[in-house]
XYZ file of C-alpha atoms in Angstrom:
324
model
C -25.943 22.527 9.518
C -23.860 19.429 8.924
C -20.489 21.173 9.032
C -18.883 23.814 11.247
C -16.364 26.102 9.532
C -12.702 25.819 10.469
C -12.744 29.445 11.623
C -15.562 28.674 14.052
C -13.739 25.620 15.347
C -10.612 27.624 16.077
C -12.592 30.367 17.849
C -14.156 27.742 20.108
C -10.807 26.075 20.727
C -9.115 29.410 21.440
C -11.668 30.109 24.193
C -11.123 26.645 25.647
C -7.353 27.050 25.524
C -7.659 30.317 27.413
C -9.822 28.677 30.058
C -7.557 25.662 30.423
C -4.378 27.720 30.459
C -5.793 29.948 33.201
C -6.457 26.880 35.329
C -3.352 24.843 34.674
C -0.363 26.963 33.663
C 0.174 28.490 37.081
C 0.861 25.048 38.518
C 2.137 22.902 35.648
C 4.631 25.362 34.199
C 6.131 26.087 37.602
C 6.763 22.383 38.046
C 8.491 21.933 34.708
C 11.920 23.356 33.938
C 12.270 21.312 30.763
C 12.483 22.853 27.318
C 9.540 21.437 25.384
C 9.836 20.821 21.634
C 6.875 19.659 19.549
C 7.341 18.185 16.065
C 4.419 17.413 13.787
C 5.905 14.604 11.674
C 8.162 11.658 12.441
C 11.106 12.843 10.353
C 11.274 16.166 12.229
C 10.952 14.331 15.527
C 13.679 11.838 14.753
C 16.091 14.448 13.395
C 15.617 16.517 16.549
C 16.113 13.610 18.935
C 19.286 12.547 17.073
C 20.652 16.052 17.670
C 19.521 16.310 21.306
C 20.362 12.756 22.357
C 19.889 11.879 26.025
C 18.874 15.036 27.840
C 17.376 15.997 31.196
C 16.789 19.492 29.851
C 14.760 18.849 26.705
C 11.513 16.986 26.109
C 10.632 16.197 22.472
C 7.075 15.284 21.533
C 5.830 13.793 18.270
C 2.368 15.099 17.411
C 1.238 12.587 14.765
C 2.350 9.514 16.710
C -0.957 7.683 16.212
C 0.003 7.161 12.562
C -2.449 9.617 11.009
C -1.358 10.886 7.602
C -0.137 14.494 7.534
C -2.697 15.332 4.844
C -5.624 14.195 7.008
C -4.529 15.597 10.368
C -6.415 18.255 12.308
C -5.282 19.144 15.838
C -7.359 18.128 18.824
C -7.996 20.473 21.728
C -5.331 18.585 23.690
C -2.835 19.094 20.836
C -3.547 22.826 20.714
C -3.118 23.211 24.473
C 0.181 21.320 24.260
C 1.450 23.467 21.383
C 0.347 26.678 23.086
C 3.080 26.719 25.722
C 5.880 24.777 24.029
C 9.299 26.364 23.553
C 9.876 25.189 19.985
C 7.405 24.073 17.347
C 8.527 22.317 14.163
C 6.273 21.744 11.160
C 6.550 21.141 7.418
C 4.803 24.316 6.271
C 2.819 23.041 3.286
C -0.865 23.105 2.402
C -1.679 20.398 4.967
C -0.458 22.702 7.738
C -2.956 25.507 7.141
C -4.211 24.981 10.711
C -0.869 26.043 12.178
C -1.288 29.791 11.676
C -4.518 29.843 13.682
C -3.079 27.752 16.496
C 0.108 29.802 16.810
C -1.768 33.099 16.729
C -3.459 32.060 19.993
C -0.390 30.452 21.564
C 0.373 31.464 25.126
C 4.150 31.405 24.639
C 4.844 34.414 22.416
C 8.598 33.664 22.527
C 8.182 30.233 20.966
C 10.724 29.280 18.303
C 8.800 28.243 15.183
C 10.573 26.224 12.486
C 8.804 26.072 9.110
C 10.871 23.562 7.136
C 9.598 24.628 3.716
C 10.728 28.134 4.630
C 14.090 26.752 5.792
C 14.622 24.969 2.458
C 13.718 27.983 0.332
C 14.682 27.428 -3.314
C 15.095 23.690 -2.744
C 11.328 23.282 -2.445
C 9.525 21.901 -5.507
C 6.048 22.614 -6.787
C 3.768 19.643 -7.325
C 3.683 18.545 -10.943
C 1.205 16.673 -13.100
C 3.255 14.071 -14.890
C 2.226 12.488 -18.173
C -0.599 10.013 -17.534
C -1.186 11.238 -13.992
C -4.789 11.761 -12.952
C -5.417 15.369 -11.865
C -7.391 16.025 -8.710
C -11.067 16.783 -9.175
C -11.218 19.984 -7.159
C -11.147 23.715 -7.655
C -7.790 25.307 -7.054
C -6.503 28.873 -7.174
C -4.227 28.505 -10.165
C -2.349 31.688 -9.259
C -0.969 30.110 -6.095
C 1.603 27.318 -6.460
C 1.105 24.174 -4.392
C 4.387 22.942 -3.027
C 5.270 19.305 -2.620
C 5.269 18.755 1.136
C 7.316 15.547 1.197
C 10.596 17.358 1.741
C 11.952 14.705 4.133
C 12.287 12.135 1.345
C 15.399 13.964 0.178
C 18.355 13.016 2.367
C 20.009 16.227 1.196
C 17.040 18.253 2.403
C 17.293 16.385 5.694
C 20.818 17.708 6.216
C 19.708 21.313 5.665
C 16.771 20.859 8.037
C 18.993 19.322 10.706
C 21.339 22.316 10.582
C 18.388 24.648 11.219
C 17.018 22.450 13.996
C 20.394 22.309 15.703
C 20.767 26.111 15.555
C 17.380 26.536 17.221
C 18.076 23.948 19.931
C 21.433 25.559 20.701
C 19.732 28.920 21.154
C 17.253 27.378 23.588
C 19.929 25.545 25.568
C 23.262 27.327 24.963
C 24.995 25.564 27.863
C 24.772 22.270 25.953
C 25.370 23.726 22.483
C 28.733 22.012 22.046
C 27.143 18.633 22.722
C 24.370 19.299 20.183
C 26.854 20.444 17.549
C 28.857 17.241 17.978
C 25.697 15.148 17.714
C 24.760 17.011 14.547
C 28.186 16.378 13.068
C 27.875 12.644 13.735
C 24.346 12.519 12.340
C 25.278 14.451 9.180
C 28.015 11.866 8.653
C 25.375 9.094 8.797
C 23.152 11.004 6.358
C 26.117 11.502 4.011
C 26.777 7.757 4.055
C 23.126 7.072 3.289
C 23.148 9.593 0.436
C 26.314 8.031 -0.985
C 24.859 4.508 -0.822
C 21.625 5.540 -2.529
C 23.546 7.416 -5.227
C 25.783 4.385 -5.828
C 22.790 2.084 -6.295
C 20.799 4.429 -8.527
C 23.728 5.557 -10.692
C 24.613 1.980 -11.623
C 21.079 0.595 -11.883
C 19.979 -0.647 -15.324
C 16.472 0.667 -14.570
C 16.056 4.409 -14.065
C 12.279 4.765 -13.824
C 9.838 4.084 -10.993
C 6.163 3.440 -11.694
C 3.593 3.881 -8.912
C 0.062 2.546 -8.879
C -0.573 5.009 -6.099
C 0.113 8.548 -4.921
C 3.641 9.737 -5.604
C 5.372 11.468 -2.663
C 8.923 10.623 -3.807
C 9.610 13.501 -6.184
C 12.402 14.979 -4.036
C 14.014 11.554 -3.878
C 13.932 10.923 -7.627
C 15.124 14.455 -8.374
C 18.152 13.928 -6.132
C 19.182 10.730 -7.903
C 18.175 11.533 -11.505
C 15.419 8.950 -11.651
C 12.260 9.304 -13.724
C 8.774 8.284 -12.580
C 5.157 7.733 -13.548
C 2.263 7.539 -11.100
C -1.499 7.498 -10.794
C -1.762 10.573 -8.537
C 0.304 13.450 -7.185
C 1.827 13.012 -3.731
C -0.787 14.980 -1.804
C -3.780 13.713 -3.744
C -6.905 12.652 -1.896
C -7.995 10.541 -4.864
C -8.138 6.772 -4.412
C -10.001 5.636 -7.530
C -8.132 5.802 -10.818
C -9.907 6.112 -14.144
C -9.640 3.359 -16.704
C -7.616 5.750 -18.862
C -5.095 6.230 -16.034
C -4.777 2.472 -15.483
C -4.280 1.743 -19.178
C -1.779 4.572 -19.513
C 0.329 3.174 -16.675
C 0.061 -0.351 -18.093
C 1.336 0.895 -21.436
C 4.267 2.642 -19.734
C 5.029 -0.547 -17.850
C 5.295 -2.414 -21.141
C 7.091 0.321 -23.079
C 9.794 0.691 -20.413
C 9.931 -3.060 -19.728
C 9.572 -2.511 -15.978
C 8.941 -5.519 -13.754
C 7.722 -3.675 -10.623
C 4.808 -1.445 -9.693
C 5.282 0.459 -6.434
C 2.832 1.511 -3.761
C 3.387 3.429 -0.522
C 2.922 2.105 3.014
C -0.640 1.500 4.198
C -2.019 1.657 0.643
C -4.125 -0.980 -1.039
C -2.394 -2.818 -3.876
C -5.632 -3.040 -5.849
C -4.736 -0.291 -8.315
C -1.183 -1.580 -8.755
C -2.528 -5.051 -9.527
C -4.982 -3.603 -12.021
C -2.094 -1.899 -13.813
C -0.204 -5.207 -13.965
C -3.256 -7.178 -15.113
C -3.707 -4.813 -18.048
C -0.062 -5.130 -19.091
C 1.546 -7.787 -21.267
C 3.081 -9.632 -18.291
C 0.885 -10.442 -15.314
C 3.821 -11.874 -13.372
C 5.162 -8.451 -12.517
C 5.409 -7.704 -8.811
C 4.093 -5.058 -6.434
C 6.584 -3.589 -3.957
C 6.193 -1.023 -1.178
C 8.289 2.057 -0.500
C 7.851 3.789 2.843
C 7.111 7.512 2.495
C 7.517 8.022 6.279
C 4.071 9.576 6.600
C 2.491 7.311 9.194
C 5.055 6.158 11.755
C 3.310 5.226 15.010
C 4.509 5.589 18.593
C 4.654 1.800 18.753
C 7.164 1.718 15.888
C 9.190 4.436 17.568
C 9.409 2.299 20.709
C 10.672 -0.584 18.592
C 13.596 1.565 17.466
C 12.602 2.698 13.994
C 14.477 5.786 12.780
C 14.506 8.003 9.716
C 17.716 6.373 8.540
C 16.488 2.815 9.173
C 13.364 3.454 7.073
C 15.357 5.044 4.262
C 17.786 2.122 4.286
C 14.846 -0.298 4.040
C 13.701 1.719 1.030
C 17.181 1.408 -0.434
C 17.040 -2.384 -0.050
C 13.679 -2.436 -1.838
C 14.973 -0.253 -4.652
C 18.083 -2.362 -5.066
C 15.898 -5.440 -5.549
C 13.553 -3.650 -7.952
C 16.066 -1.773 -10.108
C 18.520 -4.613 -10.776
């Protein structure tokens, strides 16, 4: 009796949504002429707001703005009610978004535009891989079904494809302002192209071509784009936090064999594992550096002006220091 199944939770929530919608929609929807867009992750949210710009017609909401990791998120009743009557819903579409199908099946707005970014990217999506020395997850999986790497936003080139799809959808919702949105997209794609060029310039000329993570590894799309190699303790979506001694020693040996001077972690992670890898290597003066995987951007950071491009440029600065 300790746990309630997800199916039961969604049945309960569906009933509550129906009750709430019956009480509120008659008044609240009449009073709102705005087009409402809901994005699950920060990258989707920021891409959309760069395309929309200042607008009295469109309201964009960021669902995970309290900084919760995508892999740990489950919608609250308030989230489900908000999603239920939105005009456009944007989500990644990976294993962490299994809740979406249930929520959308009970949505009040049956004309909602739904953007599944993994579906948008198609053949550009990668399966998760177990790299040499990486600790596999201790859980039962259906081996017949591939598990796709959800961290699609860490490819600037993927970002451009996603932005095109987002712009198309926004233009369909608000055709009177389509020209404005297309111009905003053009300007934003130019900024993404510049970012892509700068990252490529740094990585192509870097004497070091391998990243080593004492942590999860969500940067596969990034390293694939720029022909970098990597080693890590866990896959990007892993729930594991404790590495085996074998994993630590294996990473320490790679650190020595490749003569790397940096072990990376991602934002909000402990550096304990990274330090253990360094302590078991031949040089304990190696450093730990952080790359931001853009998985836990809070509303407070948004208010301070953080953007997808600003975070990726901070990552570029970190890489430039580490690879040269």
